[in-house]
């Protein structure tokens, strides 16, 4: 049975990604999967794509990856995000763009394909950020497996549904939400469904500036979020030297 490293929202931050890949080697995972947004915001898009393509057995496409391929997808982005995506597009060659083009919007892994991978929300609707129990209750309509892994919010979180029936409409009060603590396993009980978010490698937004990632253990049935310190000043310098908006470097120091 498998121990799966789960990374998401790397956003062109190479020092953070390398710190996480080092830690995943220590965790003796059998494979690593990526939930998208490899690029956008950060100064190392090509290097991050190279590492992710080399190390990850499954990669789903995020909205920033998509916006690199198609500028129309950046229409809803704020000014700094749009500027960074335009900057990123100019720095990627045809091989990198082809690699993004090959990423699918969802993927399934594990025995009986019991783990679903998406970037943002398995149930398309007006809100794509699964950030609270109200949105999660709707998102569970799209989860017909025991476990759904997603990113996009940049905040580590686990939502638990009381049953395994995607046809039944859930209300928010029926769900349990867990805020994962660094290194503390969350048990995934049988007969329930889970939406698990590992947080963001390259731009955490839960006020902890350390890179966030997770290990999903399909034998022990646990999901464990870990944090990895990395050289934030180095990526800030690279970001400013690249001419990217200063706010993108500033926010890394506070994890917001
Ligand atoms: Zn993202």
mmCIF file of N, CA and C and ligand atoms in Angstrom, residues 8-11 36-37 39 41 62-64 119 129 151-154 200 203 205, ligand 1:
data_model
loop_
_atom_site.group_PDB
_atom_site.id
_atom_site.type_symbol
_atom_site.label_atom_id
_atom_site.label_comp_id
_atom_site.label_asym_id
_atom_site.label_seq_id
_atom_site.Cartn_x
_atom_site.Cartn_y
_atom_site.Cartn_z
ATOM 1 N N UNK A 8 1.002 21.082 -3.841
ATOM 2 C CA UNK A 8 0.101 21.924 -4.632
ATOM 3 C C UNK A 8 0.581 23.370 -4.594
ATOM 4 N N UNK A 9 0.138 24.147 -5.572
ATOM 5 C CA UNK A 9 0.347 25.606 -5.553
ATOM 6 C C UNK A 9 1.809 25.982 -5.258
ATOM 7 N N UNK A 10 2.675 25.500 -6.116
ATOM 8 C CA UNK A 10 4.113 25.768 -5.984
ATOM 9 C C UNK A 10 4.422 27.199 -6.423
ATOM 10 N N UNK A 11 3.741 27.637 -7.471
ATOM 11 C CA UNK A 11 3.796 29.030 -7.906
ATOM 12 C C UNK A 11 5.212 29.557 -8.130
ATOM 13 N N UNK A 36 -1.538 21.107 -9.004
ATOM 14 C CA UNK A 36 -1.632 22.235 -9.926
ATOM 15 C C UNK A 36 -1.108 23.559 -9.409
ATOM 16 N N UNK A 37 -1.152 24.569 -10.289
ATOM 17 C CA UNK A 37 -0.517 25.866 -10.070
ATOM 18 C C UNK A 37 0.982 25.692 -9.784
ATOM 19 N N UNK A 39 3.118 27.112 -11.673
ATOM 20 C CA UNK A 39 3.700 28.411 -12.041
ATOM 21 C C UNK A 39 2.748 29.546 -11.647
ATOM 22 N N UNK A 41 3.008 33.835 -10.123
ATOM 23 C CA UNK A 41 3.490 34.577 -8.953
ATOM 24 C C UNK A 41 5.018 34.573 -8.817
ATOM 25 N N UNK A 62 -3.671 23.681 -12.825
ATOM 26 C CA UNK A 62 -4.292 24.732 -12.027
ATOM 27 C C UNK A 62 -4.698 25.923 -12.877
ATOM 28 N N UNK A 63 -5.402 26.873 -12.261
ATOM 29 C CA UNK A 63 -5.890 28.017 -13.024
ATOM 30 C C UNK A 63 -4.750 28.929 -13.492
ATOM 31 N N UNK A 64 -3.647 28.995 -12.714
ATOM 32 C CA UNK A 64 -2.506 29.804 -13.176
ATOM 33 C C UNK A 64 -1.767 29.105 -14.314
ATOM 34 N N UNK A 119 -7.714 20.450 -9.014
ATOM 35 C CA UNK A 119 -7.025 21.642 -8.496
ATOM 36 C C UNK A 119 -7.901 22.416 -7.516
ATOM 37 N N UNK A 129 -13.346 28.121 -4.655
ATOM 38 C CA UNK A 129 -12.488 27.928 -3.482
ATOM 39 C C UNK A 129 -13.230 27.129 -2.413
ATOM 40 N N UNK A 151 -6.303 21.675 -4.009
ATOM 41 C CA UNK A 151 -5.517 22.804 -3.508
ATOM 42 C C UNK A 151 -6.296 24.095 -3.699
ATOM 43 N N UNK A 152 -5.648 25.097 -4.304
ATOM 44 C CA UNK A 152 -6.261 26.342 -4.772
ATOM 45 C C UNK A 152 -6.451 27.396 -3.682
ATOM 46 N N UNK A 153 -6.848 26.996 -2.460
ATOM 47 C CA UNK A 153 -7.060 28.006 -1.409
ATOM 48 C C UNK A 153 -5.744 28.418 -0.759
ATOM 49 N N UNK A 154 -4.715 27.598 -0.888
ATOM 50 C CA UNK A 154 -3.412 27.823 -0.249
ATOM 51 C C UNK A 154 -3.505 27.710 1.278
ATOM 52 N N UNK A 200 -0.242 25.249 0.436
ATOM 53 C CA UNK A 200 0.577 25.678 -0.702
ATOM 54 C C UNK A 200 2.066 25.554 -0.412
ATOM 55 N N UNK A 203 3.300 29.590 -1.798
ATOM 56 C CA UNK A 203 2.683 30.852 -1.358
ATOM 57 C C UNK A 203 1.592 30.571 -0.312
ATOM 58 N N UNK A 205 -1.059 30.795 2.637
ATOM 59 C CA UNK A 205 -1.922 31.923 3.035
ATOM 60 C C UNK A 205 -2.619 31.664 4.368
HETATM 61 ZN ZN1 LIG B 1 -2.687 28.771 -6.490
#
